[in-house]
Amino acid sequence: MGCPCALHIETGSSAQGKHAFAIAEAELRRLDRKYSHYRDDSLIAEWTAHAGHPSPLHVDDETAALLDFADALHSQSQGLFDITAGTLTRLWDLRSGTLPDAAVINEALSRVGWRRLHWQRPQLSIPVAGMRLDLGGIVKEYAADRVAQLCREAGFLHGMVDLGGDLAVIGAHQDGSAWRVGIKSPESPNQSTAHIDIASGGLATSGDYERCLIVDGRRYSHIIDPRSGMPIESFASVSVSAPSCLVAGAAATLAMLLGVDEGKHYLNELGLPHLWLTRTP
């Protein structure tokens, strides 16, 4: 998953707790093997290698549902949410300490664009050689929801899944109370600036205070605008609570992509509980 993962579970014995942990770990490893863009043996790597070939790929039902969701997000965001921006996210290496060259960015943009794909379930064609898809904007939240669902199906009714701060509630505490979640301060990430109580559904946060590139004192977000190839300038963070972690994460990311003014309007129109934070100039 590329982040710390935790399972909070309330149960009657350590053996049951270990069983819940085994369920969670197995599902996360399955999804990591399948969708990680860090691996050379994942489905994403297979797609990258196939890009430019005329023959379509057959997509399984699970992946098809994620592609349908990505398609809907692309339309709702006027193209800002685009899973074909993998070549751009690779360019902006947060560990490099350097900015990519403008000419290299422009070249990468020629291989970005959801509408350049041909997606007709269950067939996916990637006609542009070098195009790289990246499901990182939705698959971690999907994974949190999947683990929570599997735990409930196994009889665990009180717990929460935490994948790098993206949360899916298995069920409220045994006494019926909600889980209290701290929202990190962008200025002091080791401290909480607010708390949110959730007893069901999911909570996701998108921001640039932990994953960013700083060059000559300027902060560059890890979230890239697929139209310009440049990092966005937006909120410090957006947190959204929703019936699922997947929906919460999509809403938080879209608000970040839209920027402060449009993002505030979008969140208010959406009607989901949310918290946005800006950075002190």
Short mmCIF file of N, CA and C in Angstrom, two decimals, residues 92-154:
data_model
loop_
_atom_site.label_atom_id
_atom_site.label_comp_id
_atom_site.label_asym_id
_atom_site.label_seq_id
_atom_site.Cartn_x
_atom_site.Cartn_y
_atom_site.Cartn_z
N TRP A 92 7.55 13.54 -11.02
CA TRP A 92 7.68 14.34 -9.81
C TRP A 92 8.10 13.44 -8.65
N ASP A 93 9.35 13.06 -8.66
CA ASP A 93 9.91 12.18 -7.64
C ASP A 93 10.15 12.98 -6.36
N LEU A 94 9.36 12.67 -5.32
CA LEU A 94 9.43 13.45 -4.09
C LEU A 94 10.76 13.31 -3.38
N ARG A 95 11.53 12.27 -3.70
CA ARG A 95 12.81 12.05 -3.02
C ARG A 95 13.98 12.66 -3.77
N SER A 96 13.74 13.17 -4.99
CA SER A 96 14.84 13.62 -5.83
C SER A 96 15.42 14.96 -5.39
N GLY A 97 14.57 15.84 -4.88
CA GLY A 97 15.04 17.18 -4.52
C GLY A 97 15.22 18.10 -5.71
N THR A 98 14.79 17.66 -6.90
CA THR A 98 14.92 18.48 -8.10
C THR A 98 13.59 18.50 -8.86
N LEU A 99 13.43 19.54 -9.69
CA LEU A 99 12.22 19.67 -10.49
C LEU A 99 12.44 19.07 -11.87
N PRO A 100 11.42 18.42 -12.42
CA PRO A 100 11.56 17.89 -13.78
C PRO A 100 11.63 19.02 -14.80
N ASP A 101 12.32 18.78 -15.89
CA ASP A 101 12.46 19.77 -16.95
C ASP A 101 11.13 19.98 -17.66
N ALA A 102 10.87 21.23 -18.06
CA ALA A 102 9.61 21.56 -18.72
C ALA A 102 9.40 20.75 -20.00
N ALA A 103 10.46 20.53 -20.75
CA ALA A 103 10.34 19.76 -21.99
C ALA A 103 9.96 18.31 -21.71
N VAL A 104 10.48 17.77 -20.62
CA VAL A 104 10.15 16.39 -20.24
C VAL A 104 8.69 16.30 -19.80
N ILE A 105 8.22 17.32 -19.09
CA ILE A 105 6.81 17.35 -18.68
C ILE A 105 5.91 17.39 -19.90
N ASN A 106 6.24 18.26 -20.86
CA ASN A 106 5.42 18.37 -22.07
C ASN A 106 5.39 17.06 -22.84
N GLU A 107 6.52 16.37 -22.89
CA GLU A 107 6.55 15.08 -23.58
C GLU A 107 5.67 14.06 -22.87
N ALA A 108 5.70 14.08 -21.53
CA ALA A 108 4.88 13.15 -20.76
C ALA A 108 3.39 13.43 -20.96
N LEU A 109 3.03 14.70 -21.11
CA LEU A 109 1.62 15.07 -21.30
C LEU A 109 1.04 14.45 -22.56
N SER A 110 1.88 14.14 -23.54
CA SER A 110 1.40 13.51 -24.77
C SER A 110 0.93 12.08 -24.53
N ARG A 111 1.24 11.55 -23.36
CA ARG A 111 0.85 10.18 -23.02
C ARG A 111 -0.15 10.16 -21.86
N VAL A 112 -0.83 11.28 -21.65
CA VAL A 112 -1.81 11.40 -20.57
C VAL A 112 -3.16 11.76 -21.18
N GLY A 113 -4.23 11.19 -20.64
CA GLY A 113 -5.57 11.55 -21.10
C GLY A 113 -6.51 10.35 -21.09
N TRP A 114 -7.48 10.37 -20.19
CA TRP A 114 -8.44 9.27 -20.08
C TRP A 114 -9.14 9.02 -21.42
N ARG A 115 -9.44 10.07 -22.15
CA ARG A 115 -10.17 9.92 -23.42
C ARG A 115 -9.30 9.30 -24.50
N ARG A 116 -8.00 9.16 -24.25
CA ARG A 116 -7.14 8.46 -25.21
C ARG A 116 -7.28 6.94 -25.08
N LEU A 117 -7.85 6.50 -23.96
CA LEU A 117 -8.11 5.07 -23.78
C LEU A 117 -9.41 4.69 -24.49
N HIS A 118 -9.58 3.40 -24.70
CA HIS A 118 -10.85 2.87 -25.18
C HIS A 118 -11.33 1.88 -24.11
N TRP A 119 -12.32 2.30 -23.34
CA TRP A 119 -12.83 1.47 -22.26
C TRP A 119 -14.31 1.17 -22.52
N GLN A 120 -14.57 -0.09 -22.84
CA GLN A 120 -15.93 -0.58 -23.00
C GLN A 120 -16.00 -1.93 -22.29
N ARG A 121 -16.51 -1.88 -21.10
CA ARG A 121 -16.48 -3.06 -20.23
C ARG A 121 -16.90 -4.31 -20.98
N PRO A 122 -16.09 -5.38 -20.89
CA PRO A 122 -14.88 -5.58 -20.09
C PRO A 122 -13.57 -5.40 -20.87
N GLN A 123 -13.61 -4.66 -21.98
CA GLN A 123 -12.43 -4.53 -22.85
C GLN A 123 -11.76 -3.17 -22.63
N LEU A 124 -10.44 -3.20 -22.42
CA LEU A 124 -9.66 -1.99 -22.25
C LEU A 124 -8.55 -1.97 -23.30
N SER A 125 -8.51 -0.91 -24.10
CA SER A 125 -7.44 -0.73 -25.08
C SER A 125 -6.62 0.49 -24.67
N ILE A 126 -5.30 0.36 -24.70
CA ILE A 126 -4.37 1.44 -24.37
C ILE A 126 -3.52 1.70 -25.61
N PRO A 127 -4.00 2.53 -26.54
CA PRO A 127 -3.33 2.66 -27.83
C PRO A 127 -2.07 3.50 -27.82
N VAL A 128 -1.84 4.27 -26.75
CA VAL A 128 -0.70 5.17 -26.71
C VAL A 128 0.48 4.48 -26.03
N ALA A 129 1.56 4.26 -26.76
CA ALA A 129 2.76 3.63 -26.19
C ALA A 129 3.33 4.52 -25.09
N GLY A 130 3.72 3.88 -23.99
CA GLY A 130 4.31 4.61 -22.88
C GLY A 130 3.31 5.15 -21.89
N MET A 131 2.01 4.99 -22.17
CA MET A 131 0.99 5.45 -21.21
C MET A 131 1.04 4.58 -19.96
N ARG A 132 0.95 5.23 -18.82
CA ARG A 132 1.02 4.51 -17.54
C ARG A 132 -0.21 4.87 -16.69
N LEU A 133 -0.99 3.87 -16.36
CA LEU A 133 -2.15 4.09 -15.49
C LEU A 133 -1.74 3.98 -14.03
N ASP A 134 -2.45 4.70 -13.19
CA ASP A 134 -2.14 4.72 -11.76
C ASP A 134 -3.46 4.80 -11.00
N LEU A 135 -3.80 3.71 -10.30
CA LEU A 135 -5.05 3.65 -9.53
C LEU A 135 -4.84 4.09 -8.09
N GLY A 136 -3.68 4.71 -7.81
CA GLY A 136 -3.37 5.09 -6.44
C GLY A 136 -4.37 6.03 -5.82
N GLY A 137 -5.12 6.78 -6.63
CA GLY A 137 -6.08 7.72 -6.10
C GLY A 137 -7.35 7.09 -5.58
N ILE A 138 -7.57 5.78 -5.85
CA ILE A 138 -8.80 5.14 -5.39
C ILE A 138 -8.58 3.77 -4.76
N VAL A 139 -7.48 3.09 -5.09
CA VAL A 139 -7.39 1.69 -4.69
C VAL A 139 -7.11 1.52 -3.20
N LYS A 140 -6.42 2.47 -2.57
CA LYS A 140 -6.17 2.34 -1.13
C LYS A 140 -7.48 2.46 -0.34
N GLU A 141 -8.32 3.39 -0.77
CA GLU A 141 -9.62 3.56 -0.11
C GLU A 141 -10.51 2.33 -0.37
N TYR A 142 -10.45 1.83 -1.58
CA TYR A 142 -11.19 0.60 -1.89
C TYR A 142 -10.71 -0.55 -1.02
N ALA A 143 -9.40 -0.63 -0.83
CA ALA A 143 -8.84 -1.70 0.00
C ALA A 143 -9.32 -1.60 1.44
N ALA A 144 -9.40 -0.39 1.98
CA ALA A 144 -9.90 -0.22 3.35
C ALA A 144 -11.33 -0.72 3.47
N ASP A 145 -12.17 -0.36 2.49
CA ASP A 145 -13.55 -0.83 2.50
C ASP A 145 -13.63 -2.35 2.39
N ARG A 146 -12.78 -2.95 1.56
CA ARG A 146 -12.79 -4.40 1.38
C ARG A 146 -12.42 -5.11 2.68
N VAL A 147 -11.38 -4.64 3.36
CA VAL A 147 -10.97 -5.27 4.62
C VAL A 147 -12.08 -5.16 5.65
N ALA A 148 -12.70 -3.98 5.75
CA ALA A 148 -13.80 -3.81 6.71
C ALA A 148 -14.95 -4.77 6.40
N GLN A 149 -15.28 -4.93 5.12
CA GLN A 149 -16.35 -5.83 4.72
C GLN A 149 -16.02 -7.28 5.07
N LEU A 150 -14.80 -7.71 4.77
CA LEU A 150 -14.40 -9.08 5.05
C LEU A 150 -14.40 -9.36 6.55
N CYS A 151 -13.99 -8.39 7.35
CA CYS A 151 -14.00 -8.57 8.80
C CYS A 151 -15.43 -8.73 9.31
N ARG A 152 -16.34 -7.91 8.79
CA ARG A 152 -17.74 -8.03 9.21
C ARG A 152 -18.30 -9.39 8.81
N GLU A 153 -17.97 -9.84 7.60
CA GLU A 153 -18.47 -11.15 7.15
C GLU A 153 -17.93 -12.28 8.00
N ALA A 154 -16.74 -12.08 8.61
CA ALA A 154 -16.15 -13.10 9.47
C ALA A 154 -16.65 -13.00 10.91
#
